Every structure is written in structure tokens, then in C-alpha cells.
Tab-separated table of C-alpha atoms in Angstrom:
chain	number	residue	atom	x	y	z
L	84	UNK	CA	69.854	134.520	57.249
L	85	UNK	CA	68.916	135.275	53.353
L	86	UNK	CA	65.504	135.535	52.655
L	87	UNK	CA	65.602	134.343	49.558
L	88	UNK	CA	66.616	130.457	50.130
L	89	UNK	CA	66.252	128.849	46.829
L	90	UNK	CA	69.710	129.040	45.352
L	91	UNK	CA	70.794	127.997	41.872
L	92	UNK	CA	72.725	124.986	41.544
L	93	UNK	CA	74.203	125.968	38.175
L	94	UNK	CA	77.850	127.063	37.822
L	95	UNK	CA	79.652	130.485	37.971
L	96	UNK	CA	80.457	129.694	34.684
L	97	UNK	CA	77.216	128.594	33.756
L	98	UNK	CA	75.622	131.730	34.986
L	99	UNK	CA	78.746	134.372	33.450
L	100	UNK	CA	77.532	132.809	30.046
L	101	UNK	CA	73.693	133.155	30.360
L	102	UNK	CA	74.218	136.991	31.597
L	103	UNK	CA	76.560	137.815	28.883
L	104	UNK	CA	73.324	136.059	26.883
L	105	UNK	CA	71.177	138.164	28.202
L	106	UNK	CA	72.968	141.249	27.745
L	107	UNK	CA	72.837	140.278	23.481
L	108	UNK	CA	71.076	142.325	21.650
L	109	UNK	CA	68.659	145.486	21.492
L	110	UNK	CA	68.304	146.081	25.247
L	111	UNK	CA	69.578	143.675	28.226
L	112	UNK	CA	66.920	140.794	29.604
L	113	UNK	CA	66.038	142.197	32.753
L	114	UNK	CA	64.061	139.344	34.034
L	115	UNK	CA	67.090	137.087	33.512
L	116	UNK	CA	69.313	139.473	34.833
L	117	UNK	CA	67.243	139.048	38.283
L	118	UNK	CA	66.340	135.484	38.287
L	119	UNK	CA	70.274	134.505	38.133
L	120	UNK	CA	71.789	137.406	40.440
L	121	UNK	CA	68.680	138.011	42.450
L	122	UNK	CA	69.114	134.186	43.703
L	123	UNK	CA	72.667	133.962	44.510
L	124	UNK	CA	74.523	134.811	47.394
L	125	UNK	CA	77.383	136.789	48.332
L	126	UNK	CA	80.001	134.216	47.969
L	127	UNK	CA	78.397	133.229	44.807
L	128	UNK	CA	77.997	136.325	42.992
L	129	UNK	CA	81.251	137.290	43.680
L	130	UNK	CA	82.430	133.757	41.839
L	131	UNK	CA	80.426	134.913	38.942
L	132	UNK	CA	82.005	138.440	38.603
L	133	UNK	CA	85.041	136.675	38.414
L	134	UNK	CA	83.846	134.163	36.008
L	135	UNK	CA	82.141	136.770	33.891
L	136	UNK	CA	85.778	138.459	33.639
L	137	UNK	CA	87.724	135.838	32.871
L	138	UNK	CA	85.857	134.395	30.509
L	139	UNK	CA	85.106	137.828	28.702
L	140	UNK	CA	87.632	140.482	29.906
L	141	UNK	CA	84.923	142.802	31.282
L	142	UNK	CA	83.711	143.689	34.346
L	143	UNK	CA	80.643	142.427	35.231
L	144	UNK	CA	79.147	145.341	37.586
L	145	UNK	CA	80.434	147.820	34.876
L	146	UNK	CA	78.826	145.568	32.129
L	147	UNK	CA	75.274	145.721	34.446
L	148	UNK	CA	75.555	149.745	34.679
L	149	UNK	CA	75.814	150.086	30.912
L	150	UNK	CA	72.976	147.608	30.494
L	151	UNK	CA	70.168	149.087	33.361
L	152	UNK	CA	69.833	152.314	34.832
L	153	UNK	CA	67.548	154.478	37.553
L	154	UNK	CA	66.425	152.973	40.895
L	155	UNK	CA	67.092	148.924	39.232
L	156	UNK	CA	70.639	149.684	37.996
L	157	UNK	CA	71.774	151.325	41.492
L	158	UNK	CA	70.232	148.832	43.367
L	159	UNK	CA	71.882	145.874	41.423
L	160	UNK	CA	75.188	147.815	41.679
L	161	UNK	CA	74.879	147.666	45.028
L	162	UNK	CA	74.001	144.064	45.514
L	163	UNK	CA	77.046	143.029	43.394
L	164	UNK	CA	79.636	144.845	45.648
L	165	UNK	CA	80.525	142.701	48.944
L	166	UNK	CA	79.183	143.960	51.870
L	167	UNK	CA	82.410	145.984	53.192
L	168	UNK	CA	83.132	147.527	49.437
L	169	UNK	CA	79.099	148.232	49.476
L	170	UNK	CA	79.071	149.802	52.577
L	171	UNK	CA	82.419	151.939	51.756
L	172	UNK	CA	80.392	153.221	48.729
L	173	UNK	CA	77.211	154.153	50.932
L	174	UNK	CA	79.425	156.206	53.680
L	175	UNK	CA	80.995	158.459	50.415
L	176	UNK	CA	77.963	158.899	48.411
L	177	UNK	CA	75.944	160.105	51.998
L	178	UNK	CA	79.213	162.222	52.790
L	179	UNK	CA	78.901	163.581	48.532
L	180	UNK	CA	75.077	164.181	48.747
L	181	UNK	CA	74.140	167.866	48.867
L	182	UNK	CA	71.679	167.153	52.017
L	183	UNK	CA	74.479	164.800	53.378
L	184	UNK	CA	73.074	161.983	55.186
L	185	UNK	CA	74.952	161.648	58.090
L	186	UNK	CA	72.270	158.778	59.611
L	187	UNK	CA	73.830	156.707	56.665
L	188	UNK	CA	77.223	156.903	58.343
L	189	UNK	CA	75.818	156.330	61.824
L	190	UNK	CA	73.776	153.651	60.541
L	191	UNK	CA	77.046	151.964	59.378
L	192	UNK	CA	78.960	152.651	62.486
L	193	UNK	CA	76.549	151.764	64.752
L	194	UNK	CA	75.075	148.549	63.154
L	195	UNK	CA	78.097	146.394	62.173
L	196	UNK	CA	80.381	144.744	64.742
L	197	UNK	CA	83.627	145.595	65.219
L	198	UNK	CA	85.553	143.606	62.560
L	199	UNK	CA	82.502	144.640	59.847
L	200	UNK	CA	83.059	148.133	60.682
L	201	UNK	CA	86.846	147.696	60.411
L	202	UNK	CA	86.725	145.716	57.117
L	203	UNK	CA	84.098	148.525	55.979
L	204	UNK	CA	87.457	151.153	57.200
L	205	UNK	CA	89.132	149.389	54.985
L	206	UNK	CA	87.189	148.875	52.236
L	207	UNK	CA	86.963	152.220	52.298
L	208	UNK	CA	90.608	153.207	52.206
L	209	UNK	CA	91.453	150.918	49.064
L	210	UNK	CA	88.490	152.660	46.737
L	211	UNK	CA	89.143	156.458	47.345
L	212	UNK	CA	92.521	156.612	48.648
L	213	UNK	CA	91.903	158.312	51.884
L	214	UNK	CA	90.462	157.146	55.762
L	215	UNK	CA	86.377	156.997	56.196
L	216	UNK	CA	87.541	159.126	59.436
L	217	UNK	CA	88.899	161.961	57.481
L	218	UNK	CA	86.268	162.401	55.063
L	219	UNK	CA	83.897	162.686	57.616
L	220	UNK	CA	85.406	164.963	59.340
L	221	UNK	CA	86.310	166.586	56.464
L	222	UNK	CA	82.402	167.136	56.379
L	223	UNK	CA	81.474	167.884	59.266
L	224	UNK	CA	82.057	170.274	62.059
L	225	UNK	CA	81.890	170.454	65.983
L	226	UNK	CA	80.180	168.237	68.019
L	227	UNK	CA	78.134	166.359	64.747
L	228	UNK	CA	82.372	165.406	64.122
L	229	UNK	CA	83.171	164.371	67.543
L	230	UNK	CA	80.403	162.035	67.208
L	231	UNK	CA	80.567	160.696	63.584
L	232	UNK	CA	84.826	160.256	63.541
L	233	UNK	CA	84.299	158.466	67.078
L	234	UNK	CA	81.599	156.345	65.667
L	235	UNK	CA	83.008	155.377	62.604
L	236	UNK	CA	87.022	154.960	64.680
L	237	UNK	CA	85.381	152.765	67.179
L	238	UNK	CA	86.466	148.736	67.882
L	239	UNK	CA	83.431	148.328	70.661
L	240	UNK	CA	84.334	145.469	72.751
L	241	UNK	CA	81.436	143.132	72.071
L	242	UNK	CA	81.454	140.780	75.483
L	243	UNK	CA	77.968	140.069	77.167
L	244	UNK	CA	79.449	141.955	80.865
L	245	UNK	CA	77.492	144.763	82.191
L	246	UNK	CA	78.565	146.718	85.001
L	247	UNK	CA	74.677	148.046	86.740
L	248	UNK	CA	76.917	151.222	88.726
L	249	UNK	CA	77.810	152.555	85.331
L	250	UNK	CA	74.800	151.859	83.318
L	251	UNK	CA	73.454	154.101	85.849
L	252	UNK	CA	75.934	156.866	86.379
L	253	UNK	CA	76.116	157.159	82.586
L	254	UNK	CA	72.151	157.061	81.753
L	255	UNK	CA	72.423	160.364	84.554
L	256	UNK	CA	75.157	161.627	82.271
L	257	UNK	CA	72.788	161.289	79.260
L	258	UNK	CA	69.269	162.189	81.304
L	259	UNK	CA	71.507	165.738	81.981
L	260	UNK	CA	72.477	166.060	78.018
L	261	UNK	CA	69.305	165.234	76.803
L	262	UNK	CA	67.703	168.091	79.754
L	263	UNK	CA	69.801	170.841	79.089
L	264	UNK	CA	70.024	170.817	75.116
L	265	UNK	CA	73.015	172.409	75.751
L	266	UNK	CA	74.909	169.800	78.225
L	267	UNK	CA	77.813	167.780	78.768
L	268	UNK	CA	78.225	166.601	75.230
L	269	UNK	CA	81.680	165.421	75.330
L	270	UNK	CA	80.688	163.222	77.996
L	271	UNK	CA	77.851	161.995	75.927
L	272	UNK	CA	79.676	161.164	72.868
L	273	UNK	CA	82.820	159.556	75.002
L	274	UNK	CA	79.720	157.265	75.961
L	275	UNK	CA	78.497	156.212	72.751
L	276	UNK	CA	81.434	155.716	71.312
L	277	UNK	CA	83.187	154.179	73.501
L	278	UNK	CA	80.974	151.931	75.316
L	279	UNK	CA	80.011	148.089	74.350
L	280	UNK	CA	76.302	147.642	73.218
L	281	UNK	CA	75.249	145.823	75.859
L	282	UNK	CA	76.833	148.206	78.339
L	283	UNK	CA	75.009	150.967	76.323
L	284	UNK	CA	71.466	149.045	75.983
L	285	UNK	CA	71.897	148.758	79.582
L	286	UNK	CA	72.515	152.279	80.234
L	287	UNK	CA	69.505	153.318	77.509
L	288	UNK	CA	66.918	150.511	79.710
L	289	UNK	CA	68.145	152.299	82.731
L	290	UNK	CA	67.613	155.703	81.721
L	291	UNK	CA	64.117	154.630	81.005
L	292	UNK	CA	63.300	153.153	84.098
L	293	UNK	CA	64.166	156.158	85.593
L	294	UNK	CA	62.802	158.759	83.912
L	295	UNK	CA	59.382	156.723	82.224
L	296	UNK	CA	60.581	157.562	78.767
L	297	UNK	CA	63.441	156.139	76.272
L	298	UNK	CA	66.263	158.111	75.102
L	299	UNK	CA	65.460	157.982	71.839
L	300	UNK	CA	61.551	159.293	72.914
L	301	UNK	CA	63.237	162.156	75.004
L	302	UNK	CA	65.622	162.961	71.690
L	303	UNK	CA	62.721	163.383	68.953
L	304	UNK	CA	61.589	166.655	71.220
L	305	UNK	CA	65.394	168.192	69.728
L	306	UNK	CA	66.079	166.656	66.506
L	307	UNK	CA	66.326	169.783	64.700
L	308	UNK	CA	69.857	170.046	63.798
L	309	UNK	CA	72.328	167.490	62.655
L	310	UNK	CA	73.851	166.681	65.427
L	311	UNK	CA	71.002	165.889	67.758
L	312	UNK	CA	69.629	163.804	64.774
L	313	UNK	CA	72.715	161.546	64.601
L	314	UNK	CA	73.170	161.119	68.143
L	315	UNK	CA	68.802	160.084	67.783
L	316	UNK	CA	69.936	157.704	65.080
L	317	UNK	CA	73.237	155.899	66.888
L	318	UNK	CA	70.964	155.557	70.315
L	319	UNK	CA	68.144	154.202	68.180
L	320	UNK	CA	70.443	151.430	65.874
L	321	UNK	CA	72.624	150.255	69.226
L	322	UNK	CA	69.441	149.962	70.746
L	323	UNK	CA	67.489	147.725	68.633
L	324	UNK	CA	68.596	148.542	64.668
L	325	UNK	CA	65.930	146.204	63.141
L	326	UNK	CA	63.155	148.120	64.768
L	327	UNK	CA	65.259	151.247	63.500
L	328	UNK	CA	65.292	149.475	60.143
L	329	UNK	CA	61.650	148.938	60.074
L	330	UNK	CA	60.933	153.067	60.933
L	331	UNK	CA	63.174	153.697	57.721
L	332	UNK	CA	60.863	151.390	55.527
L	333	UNK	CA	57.944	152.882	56.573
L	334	UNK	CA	58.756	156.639	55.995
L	335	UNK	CA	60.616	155.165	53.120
L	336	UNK	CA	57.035	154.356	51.427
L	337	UNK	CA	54.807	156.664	53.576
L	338	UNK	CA	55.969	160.038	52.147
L	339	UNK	CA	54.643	161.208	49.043
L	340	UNK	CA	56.908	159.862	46.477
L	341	UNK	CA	59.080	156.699	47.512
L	342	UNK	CA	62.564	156.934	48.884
L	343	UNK	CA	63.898	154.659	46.248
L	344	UNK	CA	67.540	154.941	48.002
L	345	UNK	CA	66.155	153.748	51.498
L	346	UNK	CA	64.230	151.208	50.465
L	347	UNK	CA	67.261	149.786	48.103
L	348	UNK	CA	69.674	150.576	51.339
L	349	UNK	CA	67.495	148.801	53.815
L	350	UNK	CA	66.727	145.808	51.377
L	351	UNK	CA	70.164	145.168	49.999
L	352	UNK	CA	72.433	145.149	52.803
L	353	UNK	CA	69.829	143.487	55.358
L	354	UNK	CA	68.818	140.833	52.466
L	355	UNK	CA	71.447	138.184	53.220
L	356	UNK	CA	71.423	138.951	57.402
L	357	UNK	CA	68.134	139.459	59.680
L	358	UNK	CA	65.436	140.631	56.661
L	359	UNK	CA	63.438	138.497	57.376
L	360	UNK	CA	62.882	139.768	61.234
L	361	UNK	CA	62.648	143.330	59.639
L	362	UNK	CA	59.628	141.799	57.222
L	363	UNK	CA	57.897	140.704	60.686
L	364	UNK	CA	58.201	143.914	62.483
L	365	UNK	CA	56.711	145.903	59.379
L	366	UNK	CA	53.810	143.784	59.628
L	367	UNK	CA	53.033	143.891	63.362
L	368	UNK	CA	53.631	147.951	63.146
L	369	UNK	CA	51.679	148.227	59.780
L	370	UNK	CA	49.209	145.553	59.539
L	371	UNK	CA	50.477	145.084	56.040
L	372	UNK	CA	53.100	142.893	54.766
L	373	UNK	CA	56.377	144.990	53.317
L	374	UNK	CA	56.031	142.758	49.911
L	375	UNK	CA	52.650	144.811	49.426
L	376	UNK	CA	53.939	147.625	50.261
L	377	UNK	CA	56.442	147.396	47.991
L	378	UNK	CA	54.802	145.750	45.109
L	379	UNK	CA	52.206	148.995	45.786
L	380	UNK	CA	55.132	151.930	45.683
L	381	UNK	CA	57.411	150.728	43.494
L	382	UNK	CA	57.520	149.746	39.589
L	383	UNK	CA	59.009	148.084	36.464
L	384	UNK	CA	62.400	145.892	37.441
L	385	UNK	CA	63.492	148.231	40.491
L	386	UNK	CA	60.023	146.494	41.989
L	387	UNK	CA	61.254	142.580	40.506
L	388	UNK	CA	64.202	142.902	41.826
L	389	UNK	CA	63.569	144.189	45.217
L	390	UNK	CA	60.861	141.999	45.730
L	391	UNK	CA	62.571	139.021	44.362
L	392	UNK	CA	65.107	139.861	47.438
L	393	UNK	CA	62.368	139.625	49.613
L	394	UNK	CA	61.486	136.216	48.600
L	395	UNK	CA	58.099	137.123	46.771
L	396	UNK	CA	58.848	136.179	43.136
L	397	UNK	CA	61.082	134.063	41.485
């Protein structure tokens, strides 16, 4: 659910005339620019891009990145993509950043269902001309590939079954991995990528009744090197991604300087599905609500805009 709820009843057309208003004269109007896109939803932003070009043979989101820039343009770039073409764009520029964030790719893989994740394949496909699978494994190497091209190639079956023998078998399989630093990783990436999530959070709940510690717990002691990171990062999301979600935004805003790019990753995509769940988690863990937070890290229009998609301004 959005959690922004009050939606414009004006018109696409309506609203591809008062941006190409507001982008008239000596610098664009900001604050229009995110009182009419920063209250519409997907279906009807995309209705405005296509108003916007028919009624002035121009693109609207290339338009908006000649008009903005910094942390407000990429942000609103984002937000005007659909959620599959958005998501296609997050997987290349992780894969294209010098530090490469591969928890952006297992984020992807590991939080959308199984016909997100294959519209996000596709997505993909159309806008650079080659598979999601083969650019990551163009950028990766060893086990860190095994796990990121299974990820990102899986169609999880997404039933409510759980079979208790296996949950079992397979949290020993992980308990073993996770021991040795050194184990059976095949067998522990055949199991996360394979698996359903509720055959996995099954196996994860039994692996802590067993041993009096999570997975993910257990993991931090070896997250040194990518691979034990993103195999951290896909237990964590299958698990529970909104408290994973919530962990992002706070280290997001705790570090010294914000992470403009997680903040804008975790607010834009989450926005129009379970934000406002995320918003309730940041306050039990913090004790502060993640409008103040934001309103408190952030500045200018990056800071309207994101926290007009929380719901706090208009």
C-alpha cells in the first residue's frame, strides 16, 4: 500500500501541461515538480509520461534530468521508471559501480516474487541488450557467481507447503557451512536458490531452534568478503526483508555523511508497497520516526521529495 494516499484527481493531460509550466523559464519549479509527481501513482505517472510526449514530443524523464540534478534528480528518475524498468536500472548501475554492490542484486532477487523478478529479467534484457544473468556473472567470480546467477535465474515456487524433514536436514546443511567457513557451499547455494521462502524461513526458524542463534546472527561473525556478505544479505531479505529494509535506513543515516542512494533505493521502490510497515519498524528500533530522521539528514528538494513519499508534506 502507498503511503502517500491523497491522489490528484486532475488529468494526465492536465498534469503534462502544468509540468511543462513549470519547467518555463530560468530554472524548473521544483516544488511543483513534487506536488504533481510526488502524489501520483505508478499507473498514473506512467499516463502522464505519455501525455507529456504526445502532447510535446519529448520525453518526460529526459525533460526532468535536464531540469534537476544530484540526489533530487536521481531519485525522481527513479520514481518515474516502472518498477521492473527501475529495478533493471538498479541491478546495472550496482553491477557498474567501482565498489559493486552486489546486496543490490540480492536485494532484487531475493525480495520480489517470481513473476516481479522475471518481469525485472526482462526489463532488463530490453534496456541493455544482454541477460541480468550474464552481466552478473560477467562480474563476478566463484562461489559470489554461483550464488548471484542462481538468485537472480530463480522462479521460487511460492505455495504455503513446508516439508518439517527438510527444513531440518537443510538448516544441518547450513549449521555445517556456516561452522566450517570453508563448507559445503554448493549445497548451500542449491538451497537458497532453489528453495520456496517459506520452505527456507522454515529451514532459517529451525536452524535457530537448534543452535540458539539465527543464521543471519551466526553469518555477521564472517562477512568479510563478498560472498559471505551476499549469502548474509539473501538469508536476511527471504527472511523478513522489511526488517532488512529498516537496517539499511538506519546505517543509511547513521554513518557520517548520508547514503543518499540507500535512502532513495529503500524509499522509492518500497513507497507504493509495504513503506509504511518499514516507517513502523524504524520507530520501534530507533525511538524516532524515519520522517525526522530524514527531514534531520537530508536537504533542499532531495529532502521534499523524499519526505513527500513518506506522506509528511504535501
Amino acid at each position: 500500500m502507498a503511503t502517500f494516499i491523497v491522489l490528484s484527481q486532475s488529468s494526465p493531460v492536465e498534469d503534462a501541461e502544468a509540468l511543462h509550466k513549470a519547467f518555463k523559464g530560468w530554472g524548473a519549479d521544483d516544488k511543483a515538480i513534487i506536488s504533481i509527481l510526488g502524489h501520483r501513482n505508478v499507473h498514473q505517472r506512467q499516463q502522464i509520461r505519455k501525455a507529456y510526449e504526445e502532447l510535446f514530443q519529448e520525453d518526460l524523464i529526459k525533460r526532468l534530468e535536464s531540469e534537476i540534478s544530484g540526489d533530487f534528480e536521481r531519485a525522481m528518475y527513479r520514481w518515474m521508471l516502472e518498477p521492473a524498468e527501475r529495478d533493471a536500472v538498479l541491478a546495472n548501475v550496482a553491477m557498474r559501480n567501482g565498489n559493486k554492490d552486489f546486496h543490490v542484486i540480492v536485494e532484487i532477487a531475493c525480495v520480489l516474487s517470481a513473476e516481479e523478478l522475471l518481469a525485472v529479467r526482462r526489463a532488463y534484457r530490453c534496456r541493455y541488450k544482454h541477460s541480468l544473468e550474464e552481466d552478473v556473472a560477467a562480474n563476478t567470480t566463484a562461489h559470489l557467481r554461483q550464488l548471484l546467477v542462481g538468485l537472480v535465474s530463480s522462479f521460487r515456487y511460492e505455495g504455503d507447503e513446508i516439508n518439517a524433514r527438510l527444513a531440518q536436514s537443510e538448516a544441518n546443511i547450513l549449521h555445517e557451512t556456516v561452522k566450517e567457513k570453508k563448507g559445503n557451499y554448493e549445497e548451500a547455494i542449491r538451497i537458497l536458490t532453489t528453495r520456496s521462502k517459506t520452505q527456507l524461513v522454515a529451514t532459517f526458524n529451525r536452524y535457530k531452534d537448534e543452535h540458539n542463534i539465527s543464521i543471519s546472527k551466526k553469518l555477521l561473525d564472517q562477512t568479510s568478503d563478498d560472498f559471505n556478505k551476499a549469502l548474509h544479505t539473501a538469508i536476511r531479505c527471504i527472511n523478513d526483508h522489511k526488517k532488512y529494509y529498516e537496517k539499511v535506513l538506519r546505517n543509511a543515516m547513521k554513518r557520517v555523511g548520508t547514503d543518499e542512494d540507500a535512502l532513495s533505493r529503500v524509499v522509492v521502490t518500497r513507497a507504493e508497497k509495504d513503506l509504511r510497515d518499514i516507517k513502523d519498524l524504524y520507530y520501534k528500533r530507533n525511538s524516532v520516526h524515519l520522517e525526522d530522521a530524514v527531514a534531520k539528514e537530508t536537504s533542499g528538494d532531495y529532502k521534499k521529495f523524499i519526505l513527500t513519499l513518506l506522506g509528511k508534506q504535501d
